[in-house]
Short mmCIF file of C-alpha atoms in Angstrom, two decimals:
data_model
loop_
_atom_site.label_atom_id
_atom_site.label_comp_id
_atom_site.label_asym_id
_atom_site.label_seq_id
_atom_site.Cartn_x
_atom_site.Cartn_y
_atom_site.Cartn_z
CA UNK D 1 -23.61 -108.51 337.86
CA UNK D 2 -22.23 -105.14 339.69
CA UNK D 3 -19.24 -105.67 337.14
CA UNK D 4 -20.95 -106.26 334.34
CA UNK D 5 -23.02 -103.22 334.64
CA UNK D 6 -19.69 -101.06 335.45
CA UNK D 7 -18.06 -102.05 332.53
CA UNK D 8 -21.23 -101.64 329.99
CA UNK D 9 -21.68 -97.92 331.54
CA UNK D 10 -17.89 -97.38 331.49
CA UNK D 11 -18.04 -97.86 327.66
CA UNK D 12 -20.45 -95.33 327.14
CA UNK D 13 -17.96 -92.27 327.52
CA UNK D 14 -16.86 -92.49 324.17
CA UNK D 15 -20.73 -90.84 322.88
CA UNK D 16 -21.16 -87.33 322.50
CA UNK D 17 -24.64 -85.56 322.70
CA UNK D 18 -25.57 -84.35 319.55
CA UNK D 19 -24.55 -80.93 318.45
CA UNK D 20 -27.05 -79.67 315.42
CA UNK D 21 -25.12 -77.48 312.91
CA UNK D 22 -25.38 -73.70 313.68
CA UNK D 23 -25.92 -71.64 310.86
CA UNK D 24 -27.36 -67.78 310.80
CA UNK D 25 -27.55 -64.93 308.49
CA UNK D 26 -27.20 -64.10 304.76
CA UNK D 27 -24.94 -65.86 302.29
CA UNK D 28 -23.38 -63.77 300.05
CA UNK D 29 -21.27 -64.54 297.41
CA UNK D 30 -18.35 -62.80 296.16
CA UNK D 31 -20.39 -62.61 293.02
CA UNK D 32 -23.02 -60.79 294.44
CA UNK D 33 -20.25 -58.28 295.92
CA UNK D 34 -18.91 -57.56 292.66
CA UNK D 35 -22.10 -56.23 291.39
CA UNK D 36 -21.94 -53.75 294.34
CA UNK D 37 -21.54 -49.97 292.88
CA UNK D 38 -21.89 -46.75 293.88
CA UNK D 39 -25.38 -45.39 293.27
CA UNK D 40 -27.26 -48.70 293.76
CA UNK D 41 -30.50 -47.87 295.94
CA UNK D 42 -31.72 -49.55 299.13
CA UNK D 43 -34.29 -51.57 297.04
CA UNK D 44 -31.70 -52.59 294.59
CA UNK D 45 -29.14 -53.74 297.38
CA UNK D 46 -31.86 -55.73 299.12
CA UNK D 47 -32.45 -57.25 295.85
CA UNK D 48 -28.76 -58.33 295.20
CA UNK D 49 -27.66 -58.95 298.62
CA UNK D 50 -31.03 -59.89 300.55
CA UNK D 51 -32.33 -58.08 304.03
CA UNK D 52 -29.42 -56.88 306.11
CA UNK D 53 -29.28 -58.89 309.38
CA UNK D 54 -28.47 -55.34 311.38
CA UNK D 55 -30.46 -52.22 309.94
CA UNK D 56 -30.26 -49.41 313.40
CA UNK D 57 -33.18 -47.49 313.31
CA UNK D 58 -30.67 -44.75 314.73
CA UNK D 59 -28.77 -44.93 311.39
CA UNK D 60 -31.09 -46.06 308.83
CA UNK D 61 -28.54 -45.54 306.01
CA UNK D 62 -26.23 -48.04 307.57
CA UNK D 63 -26.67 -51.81 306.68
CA UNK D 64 -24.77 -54.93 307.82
CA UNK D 65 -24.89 -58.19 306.84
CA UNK D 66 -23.04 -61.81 308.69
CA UNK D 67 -23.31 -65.03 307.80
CA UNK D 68 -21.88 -68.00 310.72
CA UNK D 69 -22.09 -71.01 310.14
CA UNK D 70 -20.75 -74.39 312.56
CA UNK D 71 -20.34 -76.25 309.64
CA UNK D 72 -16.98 -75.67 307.22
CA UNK D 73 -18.68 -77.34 304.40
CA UNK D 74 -21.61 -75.25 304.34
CA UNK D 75 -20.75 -72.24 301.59
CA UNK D 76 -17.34 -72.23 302.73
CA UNK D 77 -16.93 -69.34 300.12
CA UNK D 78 -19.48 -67.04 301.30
CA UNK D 79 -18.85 -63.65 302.30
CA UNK D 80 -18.83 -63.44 306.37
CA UNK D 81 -18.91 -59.56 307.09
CA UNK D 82 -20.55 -57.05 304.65
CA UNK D 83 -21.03 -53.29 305.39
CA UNK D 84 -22.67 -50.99 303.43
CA UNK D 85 -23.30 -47.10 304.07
CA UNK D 86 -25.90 -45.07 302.20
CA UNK D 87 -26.32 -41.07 301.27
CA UNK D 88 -28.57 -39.11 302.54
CA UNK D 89 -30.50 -40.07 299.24
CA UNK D 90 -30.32 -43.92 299.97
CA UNK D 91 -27.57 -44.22 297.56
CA UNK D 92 -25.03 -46.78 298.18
CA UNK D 93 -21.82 -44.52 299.08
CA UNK D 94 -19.34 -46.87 300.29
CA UNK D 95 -19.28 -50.80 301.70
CA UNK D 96 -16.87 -53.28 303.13
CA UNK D 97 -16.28 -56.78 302.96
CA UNK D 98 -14.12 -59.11 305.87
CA UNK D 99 -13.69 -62.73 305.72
CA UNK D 100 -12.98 -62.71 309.27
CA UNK D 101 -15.17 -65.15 311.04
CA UNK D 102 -17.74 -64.11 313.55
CA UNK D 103 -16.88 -65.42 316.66
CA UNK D 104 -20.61 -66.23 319.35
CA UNK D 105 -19.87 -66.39 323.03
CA UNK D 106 -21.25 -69.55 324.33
CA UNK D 107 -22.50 -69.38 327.81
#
């Protein structure tokens, strides 16, 4: 019986635990990106790109915007990194795209 129940346990290594897909932030399309100009207000960025996920209230007039995601399937076209600096006016004056992918630090 002792055997048995080694054997039936010893075949359970194979299973993982489950691991839920992680996915945070704003997706953002390259299309939306290209509609980016110069001169675009706060309201009208918000409109085309949605909240920023980082708005400082120490620098109001700089927004970012991330998008992770655990699952390569998931938009696998959206933008991961978007920057975008306003005037003094809350103008857009200059923003930055990178497709580099954010990395989290799992403790």
């Amino acid at each position: 019986m002792a055997g048995l129940t080694t054997s039936l346990l010893s075949g359970c290594s194979f299973l993982e635990p489950y691991k839920p897909t992680l996915t945070q932030g704003t997706v953002i399309s390259h299309e939306a990106v290209s509609l980016l100009q110069e001169g675009l207000t706060k309201d009208q960025t918000r409109q085309l790109c949605g909240p920023p996920l980082g708005e400082s209230p120490f620098n109001p007039n700089h927004w970012e915007y991330a998008f992770y995601t655990t699952d390569d399937s998931f938009h696998p076209d959206a933008i991961k990194r978007l920057t975008v600096e306003f005037d003094a006016d809350g103008m857009i004056k200059t923003w930055k795209t990178s497709e580099e992918p954010i990395e989290l630090k799992l403790d």
